[in-house]
Amino acid sequence: MPVTAAATLLFLAAVISAANSCPPSDREALLAFKAALREPYNGGIFNSWTGTNCCRNWLGVACDQNSGRVAEINLRATTLYTTFEKPHRQGYMAGHISPEICKLASLSSIVITDWQGISGDVPPCITSLSFLRIIDLTGNRITGTLPSNIGNLRQLTHLSAADNSITGVIPASISSLTGLTYLDLRNNRISGPIPNSLGQLRFLSRAFLNGNQISGPIPGSISRMYRLVDLDLSRNRLSGSIPESLGRMPVLATLNLNTNNLSGKIPSGLLGSGISDLDLSHNMLEGYIPDSFGPKSYFTCLELGYNNFRGSIPKSIAKAAFIGFLDLSYNHLCGPIPKGVTLSLVTSLVALITQLQLVQCCPSSEWASLMAIKASLYEPNFGIFHTWRGTNCCYKWYGIACDPTTRRVAQINLNGLTVPDNRRRLNRHATTGYMTGHISPSICNLTQLSSITISDWKGISGIIPSCIQTLSLLQILDLSNNSITGQVPKSIGSLTQLTMLNLADNRISGTIPTTLTNLRNLVHLDLRNNLMRGHIPTDFGRLNNMNRAFLSHNLLTGPIPETISRIYGLAVLDLSMNRFSGKVHESLGRMPVLDSLKLKYNRLTGEIPSTVLGSRMTHLDLRGNMLSGEIADVFGERSYFINLDLSFNNLSGSVPKSLSSANYIGHLDLSHNRLCGRIPSGEPFDRLRTTSFEHNKCLCGMPLKPCTQETV
């Protein structure tokens, strides 16, 4: 080969290599960011941060393919260490977030979560990163305040700093984040009032401010957030009355205001609204409970306990379409239980008459069983079990409630997140995770139990007792967020009264037992974040009363059973982060109330059914599969998507023009496919960023490159 030709090839290779490398300034900023963190275990994340090209094989770092600039930092403790030997405890990365991160001017996503040992402040300069869409700093020890000018991040859609030690107030500028869809500041030390202007966040779908020291009234402007689905303001110091306008919010499904200082009456609109999970317990509410229940009243959970309500139980409660869990305990109610109220509902009216009527001793056999349960658990702090004294387990034993008629134990409620704030006479410095041990099989001797909640301790391990089948009256079983191992007992199929089964965030393995489909009254199923394998039972559709099903973050395989479409009341289905294969069934798009379908990061193939794209869902996430074919042009005025994500597939053809006819699309992502042609103009395309369309075969038009005769 001539010398000149060889030199030319070497020059071109150098140019191409340089184009795919990150700038030295970005690499230096990342190394300064790394220097501020300590990762004591060998073979970890930062061992991959070597070489001059931070865009290649640096774990947790992603770059924009066009500019070569660092676009994402994703250091999530719960997922990154799946490639390494995970330590036996959390908190194995410490240090602080260096302000050098602010030199990465093209960042669109910062995710640094669940390390527990990372402390220090949120760098104020982070508000200069104008392309930021996601900030997630959950589960660390971050202190200081939120930047006062956080409203400068006009592109932000996701803000989470939960489970830290952040102080100060909620910045007033947060109301400038008009594209924000998710806000999570729970379990910090934030004080002061909720900004009156918070109602300007019109696209907000979920807001969690619980577990802080927020005071003052609940702003009535919140009701202007007409896309808000979940609102949790519990465990704060809020005062004043509950705004009546909250009962008129069109899609609000969860409203949690428990453990505050709220007073006044319950707005009657709350009980007749579309809210399905309402918790107003542990306040100072008074007056009569509104007699406004009806056929449209559908409550998965309704908690009004520990207030000052008086009068009788509303007769209209018997007309409610469904009430999965009801707590009216520790009020001043009197009179008979209304006729027509089912027996299963009566068992939830614990401690309803007066505490004086519960002074009678519980059976000695039940006392002995509770003592055995206590002996199998270890609580190093002076807390819950200090109240388990004397021979009467029905009187002032924390977390224990008895049926007022039989004096048998009806409920065990030991929730690690609510203990410190709900019972201020207990150890105020207790934190989640301070209880260890296992669940004793003696719990099976409490045969009148209707509810078991032993959740959010993280240190409780062992297996689920197989003898649980003896608890034939059980309606609620919540063992979530512990370290439980073993399998789901086959005997669980005997609990035919069960309406809620939550085993999420444990280490449960094995398969989903086929006997689970015997639970015909099940409304809420949550098995996410475990190690479960195998297929979903083919007759899963027998669970025709189910409203929400979460099976994500497991190792499940096989096809998605078509029988799921027979669950006509199913509103939320999340099968993400598994190994499902096969196709997406057309019948899923014909489910009458399915609002959220998440199938991301599986191995699904075939085309996306037009029935699914043209349905009334507001959340559809199919990213990270192997779906192919064209995107059906079936969108229209009834299409209302808070989130529509079809990225990281093999979709071809053009972007459907009918998307511009949709009623609303909050977030759209079609990136990393094989789409071609011109991107339509108008809503929602005029406000979308390049990232929604990048890494396709030959798309052009705004916000990408202009179209030419060659590119169309």
PDB file of N, CA and C in Angstrom, residues 36-110:
ATOM      1  N   ALA A  36     -14.380  11.656  45.405  1.00  0.00           N
ATOM      2  CA  ALA A  36     -15.141  12.080  46.591  1.00  0.00           C
ATOM      3  C   ALA A  36     -15.932  10.937  47.211  1.00  0.00           C
ATOM      4  N   LEU A  37     -15.901   9.753  46.575  1.00  0.00           N
ATOM      5  CA  LEU A  37     -16.655   8.596  47.064  1.00  0.00           C
ATOM      6  C   LEU A  37     -15.695   7.475  47.446  1.00  0.00           C
ATOM      7  N   ARG A  38     -16.111   6.685  48.429  1.00  0.00           N
ATOM      8  CA  ARG A  38     -15.284   5.569  48.899  1.00  0.00           C
ATOM      9  C   ARG A  38     -16.058   4.276  48.724  1.00  0.00           C
ATOM     10  N   GLU A  39     -15.454   3.351  47.994  1.00  0.00           N
ATOM     11  CA  GLU A  39     -16.072   2.059  47.733  1.00  0.00           C
ATOM     12  C   GLU A  39     -15.117   0.987  48.278  1.00  0.00           C
ATOM     13  N   PRO A  40     -15.323   0.546  49.537  1.00  0.00           N
ATOM     14  CA  PRO A  40     -14.307  -0.278  50.198  1.00  0.00           C
ATOM     15  C   PRO A  40     -14.195  -1.695  49.673  1.00  0.00           C
ATOM     16  N   TYR A  41     -15.203  -2.184  48.940  1.00  0.00           N
ATOM     17  CA  TYR A  41     -15.152  -3.577  48.508  1.00  0.00           C
ATOM     18  C   TYR A  41     -14.434  -3.715  47.170  1.00  0.00           C
ATOM     19  N   ASN A  42     -13.643  -4.758  47.059  1.00  0.00           N
ATOM     20  CA  ASN A  42     -12.887  -5.001  45.828  1.00  0.00           C
ATOM     21  C   ASN A  42     -13.813  -5.462  44.708  1.00  0.00           C
ATOM     22  N   GLY A  43     -13.365  -5.271  43.504  1.00  0.00           N
ATOM     23  CA  GLY A  43     -14.137  -5.738  42.360  1.00  0.00           C
ATOM     24  C   GLY A  43     -15.413  -4.964  42.158  1.00  0.00           C
ATOM     25  N   GLY A  44     -15.398  -3.687  42.523  1.00  0.00           N
ATOM     26  CA  GLY A  44     -16.624  -2.915  42.483  1.00  0.00           C
ATOM     27  C   GLY A  44     -16.771  -2.061  41.244  1.00  0.00           C
ATOM     28  N   ILE A  45     -17.637  -1.069  41.365  1.00  0.00           N
ATOM     29  CA  ILE A  45     -18.016  -0.229  40.229  1.00  0.00           C
ATOM     30  C   ILE A  45     -16.830   0.541  39.664  1.00  0.00           C
ATOM     31  N   PHE A  46     -16.093   1.230  40.550  1.00  0.00           N
ATOM     32  CA  PHE A  46     -15.071   2.146  40.072  1.00  0.00           C
ATOM     33  C   PHE A  46     -13.845   1.439  39.484  1.00  0.00           C
ATOM     34  N   ASN A  47     -13.762   0.127  39.649  1.00  0.00           N
ATOM     35  CA  ASN A  47     -12.689  -0.601  38.971  1.00  0.00           C
ATOM     36  C   ASN A  47     -12.836  -0.549  37.458  1.00  0.00           C
ATOM     37  N   SER A  48     -14.080  -0.288  37.000  1.00  0.00           N
ATOM     38  CA  SER A  48     -14.311  -0.208  35.557  1.00  0.00           C
ATOM     39  C   SER A  48     -14.009   1.184  34.995  1.00  0.00           C
ATOM     40  N   TRP A  49     -13.771   2.160  35.875  1.00  0.00           N
ATOM     41  CA  TRP A  49     -13.527   3.537  35.429  1.00  0.00           C
ATOM     42  C   TRP A  49     -12.037   3.692  35.096  1.00  0.00           C
ATOM     43  N   THR A  50     -11.609   3.056  34.037  1.00  0.00           N
ATOM     44  CA  THR A  50     -10.215   3.121  33.616  1.00  0.00           C
ATOM     45  C   THR A  50     -10.145   3.481  32.137  1.00  0.00           C
ATOM     46  N   GLY A  51      -8.990   3.913  31.722  1.00  0.00           N
ATOM     47  CA  GLY A  51      -8.807   4.301  30.325  1.00  0.00           C
ATOM     48  C   GLY A  51      -9.208   5.748  30.094  1.00  0.00           C
ATOM     49  N   THR A  52      -8.994   6.197  28.883  1.00  0.00           N
ATOM     50  CA  THR A  52      -9.252   7.601  28.548  1.00  0.00           C
ATOM     51  C   THR A  52     -10.655   7.846  28.037  1.00  0.00           C
ATOM     52  N   ASN A  53     -11.388   6.776  27.699  1.00  0.00           N
ATOM     53  CA  ASN A  53     -12.714   6.944  27.099  1.00  0.00           C
ATOM     54  C   ASN A  53     -13.792   6.594  28.121  1.00  0.00           C
ATOM     55  N   CYS A  54     -14.335   7.622  28.781  1.00  0.00           N
ATOM     56  CA  CYS A  54     -15.346   7.385  29.813  1.00  0.00           C
ATOM     57  C   CYS A  54     -16.694   6.995  29.208  1.00  0.00           C
ATOM     58  N   CYS A  55     -16.799   7.020  27.894  1.00  0.00           N
ATOM     59  CA  CYS A  55     -18.046   6.614  27.239  1.00  0.00           C
ATOM     60  C   CYS A  55     -18.083   5.119  26.944  1.00  0.00           C
ATOM     61  N   ARG A  56     -17.028   4.429  27.274  1.00  0.00           N
ATOM     62  CA  ARG A  56     -16.953   3.013  26.916  1.00  0.00           C
ATOM     63  C   ARG A  56     -16.601   2.175  28.145  1.00  0.00           C
ATOM     64  N   ASN A  57     -17.543   1.322  28.548  1.00  0.00           N
ATOM     65  CA  ASN A  57     -17.327   0.334  29.609  1.00  0.00           C
ATOM     66  C   ASN A  57     -17.064   0.963  30.979  1.00  0.00           C
ATOM     67  N   TRP A  58     -17.458   2.232  31.176  1.00  0.00           N
ATOM     68  CA  TRP A  58     -17.442   2.797  32.526  1.00  0.00           C
ATOM     69  C   TRP A  58     -18.816   2.515  33.131  1.00  0.00           C
ATOM     70  N   LEU A  59     -18.857   1.636  34.114  1.00  0.00           N
ATOM     71  CA  LEU A  59     -20.124   1.192  34.684  1.00  0.00           C
ATOM     72  C   LEU A  59     -20.906   2.381  35.262  1.00  0.00           C
ATOM     73  N   GLY A  60     -22.175   2.500  34.855  1.00  0.00           N
ATOM     74  CA  GLY A  60     -23.032   3.562  35.367  1.00  0.00           C
ATOM     75  C   GLY A  60     -22.930   4.869  34.618  1.00  0.00           C
ATOM     76  N   VAL A  61     -22.124   4.906  33.556  1.00  0.00           N
ATOM     77  CA  VAL A  61     -21.946   6.141  32.773  1.00  0.00           C
ATOM     78  C   VAL A  61     -22.442   5.893  31.354  1.00  0.00           C
ATOM     79  N   ALA A  62     -23.259   6.812  30.844  1.00  0.00           N
ATOM     80  CA  ALA A  62     -23.734   6.738  29.467  1.00  0.00           C
ATOM     81  C   ALA A  62     -23.527   8.093  28.802  1.00  0.00           C
ATOM     82  N   CYS A  63     -23.215   8.050  27.515  1.00  0.00           N
ATOM     83  CA  CYS A  63     -22.918   9.276  26.774  1.00  0.00           C
ATOM     84  C   CYS A  63     -23.900   9.466  25.629  1.00  0.00           C
ATOM     85  N   ASP A  64     -24.057  10.712  25.221  1.00  0.00           N
ATOM     86  CA  ASP A  64     -24.835  11.031  24.037  1.00  0.00           C
ATOM     87  C   ASP A  64     -24.038  10.599  22.804  1.00  0.00           C
ATOM     88  N   GLN A  65     -24.671   9.827  21.931  1.00  0.00           N
ATOM     89  CA  GLN A  65     -23.951   9.264  20.789  1.00  0.00           C
ATOM     90  C   GLN A  65     -23.509  10.332  19.803  1.00  0.00           C
ATOM     91  N   ASN A  66     -24.273  11.416  19.719  1.00  0.00           N
ATOM     92  CA  ASN A  66     -23.942  12.460  18.750  1.00  0.00           C
ATOM     93  C   ASN A  66     -22.828  13.371  19.252  1.00  0.00           C
ATOM     94  N   SER A  67     -22.968  13.880  20.474  1.00  0.00           N
ATOM     95  CA  SER A  67     -22.006  14.850  20.999  1.00  0.00           C
ATOM     96  C   SER A  67     -20.827  14.201  21.698  1.00  0.00           C
ATOM     97  N   GLY A  68     -20.986  12.934  22.155  1.00  0.00           N
ATOM     98  CA  GLY A  68     -19.925  12.282  22.907  1.00  0.00           C
ATOM     99  C   GLY A  68     -19.805  12.769  24.336  1.00  0.00           C
ATOM    100  N   ARG A  69     -20.699  13.649  24.771  1.00  0.00           N
ATOM    101  CA  ARG A  69     -20.668  14.159  26.143  1.00  0.00           C
ATOM    102  C   ARG A  69     -21.377  13.196  27.084  1.00  0.00           C
ATOM    103  N   VAL A  70     -20.964  13.197  28.350  1.00  0.00           N
ATOM    104  CA  VAL A  70     -21.604  12.350  29.356  1.00  0.00           C
ATOM    105  C   VAL A  70     -23.034  12.829  29.564  1.00  0.00           C
ATOM    106  N   ALA A  71     -24.009  11.913  29.382  1.00  0.00           N
ATOM    107  CA  ALA A  71     -25.425  12.277  29.477  1.00  0.00           C
ATOM    108  C   ALA A  71     -26.098  11.686  30.709  1.00  0.00           C
ATOM    109  N   GLU A  72     -25.582  10.574  31.229  1.00  0.00           N
ATOM    110  CA  GLU A  72     -26.238   9.914  32.357  1.00  0.00           C
ATOM    111  C   GLU A  72     -25.206   9.372  33.337  1.00  0.00           C
ATOM    112  N   ILE A  73     -25.512   9.549  34.631  1.00  0.00           N
ATOM    113  CA  ILE A  73     -24.803   8.858  35.715  1.00  0.00           C
ATOM    114  C   ILE A  73     -25.845   8.035  36.437  1.00  0.00           C
ATOM    115  N   ASN A  74     -25.689   6.716  36.405  1.00  0.00           N
ATOM    116  CA  ASN A  74     -26.685   5.815  36.993  1.00  0.00           C
ATOM    117  C   ASN A  74     -25.981   4.852  37.943  1.00  0.00           C
ATOM    118  N   LEU A  75     -25.896   5.228  39.218  1.00  0.00           N
ATOM    119  CA  LEU A  75     -25.265   4.407  40.256  1.00  0.00           C
ATOM    120  C   LEU A  75     -26.339   4.004  41.251  1.00  0.00           C
ATOM    121  N   ARG A  76     -27.046   2.933  40.934  1.00  0.00           N
ATOM    122  CA  ARG A  76     -28.133   2.438  41.778  1.00  0.00           C
ATOM    123  C   ARG A  76     -27.640   1.175  42.493  1.00  0.00           C
ATOM    124  N   ALA A  77     -27.506   1.240  43.826  1.00  0.00           N
ATOM    125  CA  ALA A  77     -26.896   0.150  44.581  1.00  0.00           C
ATOM    126  C   ALA A  77     -27.634  -1.158  44.398  1.00  0.00           C
ATOM    127  N   THR A  78     -28.955  -1.113  44.306  1.00  0.00           N
ATOM    128  CA  THR A  78     -29.741  -2.349  44.279  1.00  0.00           C
ATOM    129  C   THR A  78     -29.649  -3.089  42.963  1.00  0.00           C
ATOM    130  N   THR A  79     -29.122  -2.451  41.908  1.00  0.00           N
ATOM    131  CA  THR A  79     -29.025  -3.135  40.618  1.00  0.00           C
ATOM    132  C   THR A  79     -27.594  -3.273  40.120  1.00  0.00           C
ATOM    133  N   LEU A  80     -26.717  -2.298  40.412  1.00  0.00           N
ATOM    134  CA  LEU A  80     -25.368  -2.345  39.869  1.00  0.00           C
ATOM    135  C   LEU A  80     -24.575  -3.525  40.394  1.00  0.00           C
ATOM    136  N   TYR A  81     -24.842  -3.921  41.641  1.00  0.00           N
ATOM    137  CA  TYR A  81     -24.017  -4.977  42.209  1.00  0.00           C
ATOM    138  C   TYR A  81     -24.516  -6.374  41.876  1.00  0.00           C
ATOM    139  N   THR A  82     -25.446  -6.479  40.927  1.00  0.00           N
ATOM    140  CA  THR A  82     -25.822  -7.824  40.485  1.00  0.00           C
ATOM    141  C   THR A  82     -24.696  -8.486  39.707  1.00  0.00           C
ATOM    142  N   THR A  83     -23.747  -7.680  39.204  1.00  0.00           N
ATOM    143  CA  THR A  83     -22.613  -8.263  38.481  1.00  0.00           C
ATOM    144  C   THR A  83     -21.442  -8.586  39.402  1.00  0.00           C
ATOM    145  N   PHE A  84     -21.574  -8.210  40.657  1.00  0.00           N
ATOM    146  CA  PHE A  84     -20.527  -8.500  41.622  1.00  0.00           C
ATOM    147  C   PHE A  84     -21.118  -9.301  42.776  1.00  0.00           C
ATOM    148  N   GLU A  85     -20.279  -9.737  43.665  1.00  0.00           N
ATOM    149  CA  GLU A  85     -20.766 -10.399  44.871  1.00  0.00           C
ATOM    150  C   GLU A  85     -21.287  -9.333  45.801  1.00  0.00           C
ATOM    151  N   LYS A  86     -22.592  -9.313  46.014  1.00  0.00           N
ATOM    152  CA  LYS A  86     -23.197  -8.251  46.818  1.00  0.00           C
ATOM    153  C   LYS A  86     -22.852  -8.436  48.292  1.00  0.00           C
ATOM    154  N   PRO A  87     -22.396  -7.395  48.976  1.00  0.00           N
ATOM    155  CA  PRO A  87     -22.107  -7.509  50.406  1.00  0.00           C
ATOM    156  C   PRO A  87     -23.355  -7.867  51.194  1.00  0.00           C
ATOM    157  N   HIS A  88     -23.147  -8.309  52.422  1.00  0.00           N
ATOM    158  CA  HIS A  88     -24.264  -8.748  53.251  1.00  0.00           C
ATOM    159  C   HIS A  88     -24.971  -7.583  53.929  1.00  0.00           C
ATOM    160  N   ARG A  89     -24.577  -6.395  53.644  1.00  0.00           N
ATOM    161  CA  ARG A  89     -25.234  -5.244  54.240  1.00  0.00           C
ATOM    162  C   ARG A  89     -25.230  -4.104  53.239  1.00  0.00           C
ATOM    163  N   GLN A  90     -26.130  -3.159  53.500  1.00  0.00           N
ATOM    164  CA  GLN A  90     -26.149  -1.970  52.653  1.00  0.00           C
ATOM    165  C   GLN A  90     -25.262  -0.899  53.279  1.00  0.00           C
ATOM    166  N   GLY A  91     -25.025   0.165  52.517  1.00  0.00           N
ATOM    167  CA  GLY A  91     -24.211   1.246  53.030  1.00  0.00           C
ATOM    168  C   GLY A  91     -22.744   1.053  52.734  1.00  0.00           C
ATOM    169  N   TYR A  92     -22.400   0.348  51.650  1.00  0.00           N
ATOM    170  CA  TYR A  92     -21.006   0.051  51.387  1.00  0.00           C
ATOM    171  C   TYR A  92     -20.357   1.056  50.456  1.00  0.00           C
ATOM    172  N   MET A  93     -21.028   2.183  50.156  1.00  0.00           N
ATOM    173  CA  MET A  93     -20.349   3.300  49.506  1.00  0.00           C
ATOM    174  C   MET A  93     -20.580   4.547  50.343  1.00  0.00           C
ATOM    175  N   ALA A  94     -19.501   5.260  50.639  1.00  0.00           N
ATOM    176  CA  ALA A  94     -19.592   6.452  51.471  1.00  0.00           C
ATOM    177  C   ALA A  94     -18.964   7.621  50.720  1.00  0.00           C
ATOM    178  N   GLY A  95     -18.865   8.761  51.426  1.00  0.00           N
ATOM    179  CA  GLY A  95     -18.321   9.962  50.809  1.00  0.00           C
ATOM    180  C   GLY A  95     -19.397  10.987  50.541  1.00  0.00           C
ATOM    181  N   HIS A  96     -19.182  11.849  49.553  1.00  0.00           N
ATOM    182  CA  HIS A  96     -20.148  12.892  49.220  1.00  0.00           C
ATOM    183  C   HIS A  96     -20.180  13.109  47.712  1.00  0.00           C
ATOM    184  N   ILE A  97     -21.198  13.838  47.249  1.00  0.00           N
ATOM    185  CA  ILE A  97     -21.341  14.142  45.822  1.00  0.00           C
ATOM    186  C   ILE A  97     -20.545  15.407  45.521  1.00  0.00           C
ATOM    187  N   SER A  98     -19.505  15.255  44.741  1.00  0.00           N
ATOM    188  CA  SER A  98     -18.607  16.376  44.458  1.00  0.00           C
ATOM    189  C   SER A  98     -19.281  17.415  43.560  1.00  0.00           C
ATOM    190  N   PRO A  99     -19.048  18.712  43.825  1.00  0.00           N
ATOM    191  CA  PRO A  99     -19.556  19.762  42.915  1.00  0.00           C
ATOM    192  C   PRO A  99     -18.992  19.654  41.500  1.00  0.00           C
ATOM    193  N   GLU A 100     -17.925  18.833  41.330  1.00  0.00           N
ATOM    194  CA  GLU A 100     -17.359  18.647  39.989  1.00  0.00           C
ATOM    195  C   GLU A 100     -18.375  18.049  39.022  1.00  0.00           C
ATOM    196  N   ILE A 101     -19.423  17.433  39.582  1.00  0.00           N
ATOM    197  CA  ILE A 101     -20.462  16.852  38.727  1.00  0.00           C
ATOM    198  C   ILE A 101     -21.136  17.929  37.875  1.00  0.00           C
ATOM    199  N   CYS A 102     -21.093  19.167  38.367  1.00  0.00           N
ATOM    200  CA  CYS A 102     -21.747  20.267  37.653  1.00  0.00           C
ATOM    201  C   CYS A 102     -21.006  20.660  36.374  1.00  0.00           C
ATOM    202  N   LYS A 103     -19.791  20.147  36.194  1.00  0.00           N
ATOM    203  CA  LYS A 103     -19.053  20.437  34.967  1.00  0.00           C
ATOM    204  C   LYS A 103     -19.500  19.551  33.812  1.00  0.00           C
ATOM    205  N   LEU A 104     -20.337  18.564  34.114  1.00  0.00           N
ATOM    206  CA  LEU A 104     -20.870  17.687  33.065  1.00  0.00           C
ATOM    207  C   LEU A 104     -22.121  18.351  32.492  1.00  0.00           C
ATOM    208  N   ALA A 105     -21.914  19.333  31.661  1.00  0.00           N
ATOM    209  CA  ALA A 105     -22.985  20.243  31.255  1.00  0.00           C
ATOM    210  C   ALA A 105     -24.094  19.579  30.453  1.00  0.00           C
ATOM    211  N   SER A 106     -23.863  18.375  29.910  1.00  0.00           N
ATOM    212  CA  SER A 106     -24.881  17.717  29.085  1.00  0.00           C
ATOM    213  C   SER A 106     -25.663  16.649  29.846  1.00  0.00           C
ATOM    214  N   LEU A 107     -25.493  16.580  31.142  1.00  0.00           N
ATOM    215  CA  LEU A 107     -26.191  15.558  31.930  1.00  0.00           C
ATOM    216  C   LEU A 107     -27.704  15.712  31.815  1.00  0.00           C
ATOM    217  N   SER A 108     -28.383  14.601  31.550  1.00  0.00           N
ATOM    218  CA  SER A 108     -29.847  14.591  31.561  1.00  0.00           C
ATOM    219  C   SER A 108     -30.387  13.743  32.703  1.00  0.00           C
ATOM    220  N   SER A 109     -29.528  12.925  33.329  1.00  0.00           N
ATOM    221  CA  SER A 109     -29.999  12.025  34.384  1.00  0.00           C
ATOM    222  C   SER A 109     -28.908  11.809  35.421  1.00  0.00           C
ATOM    223  N   ILE A 110     -29.253  12.020  36.692  1.00  0.00           N
ATOM    224  CA  ILE A 110     -28.360  11.718  37.818  1.00  0.00           C
ATOM    225  C   ILE A 110     -29.107  10.775  38.746  1.00  0.00           C
TER     226      ILE A 110
END
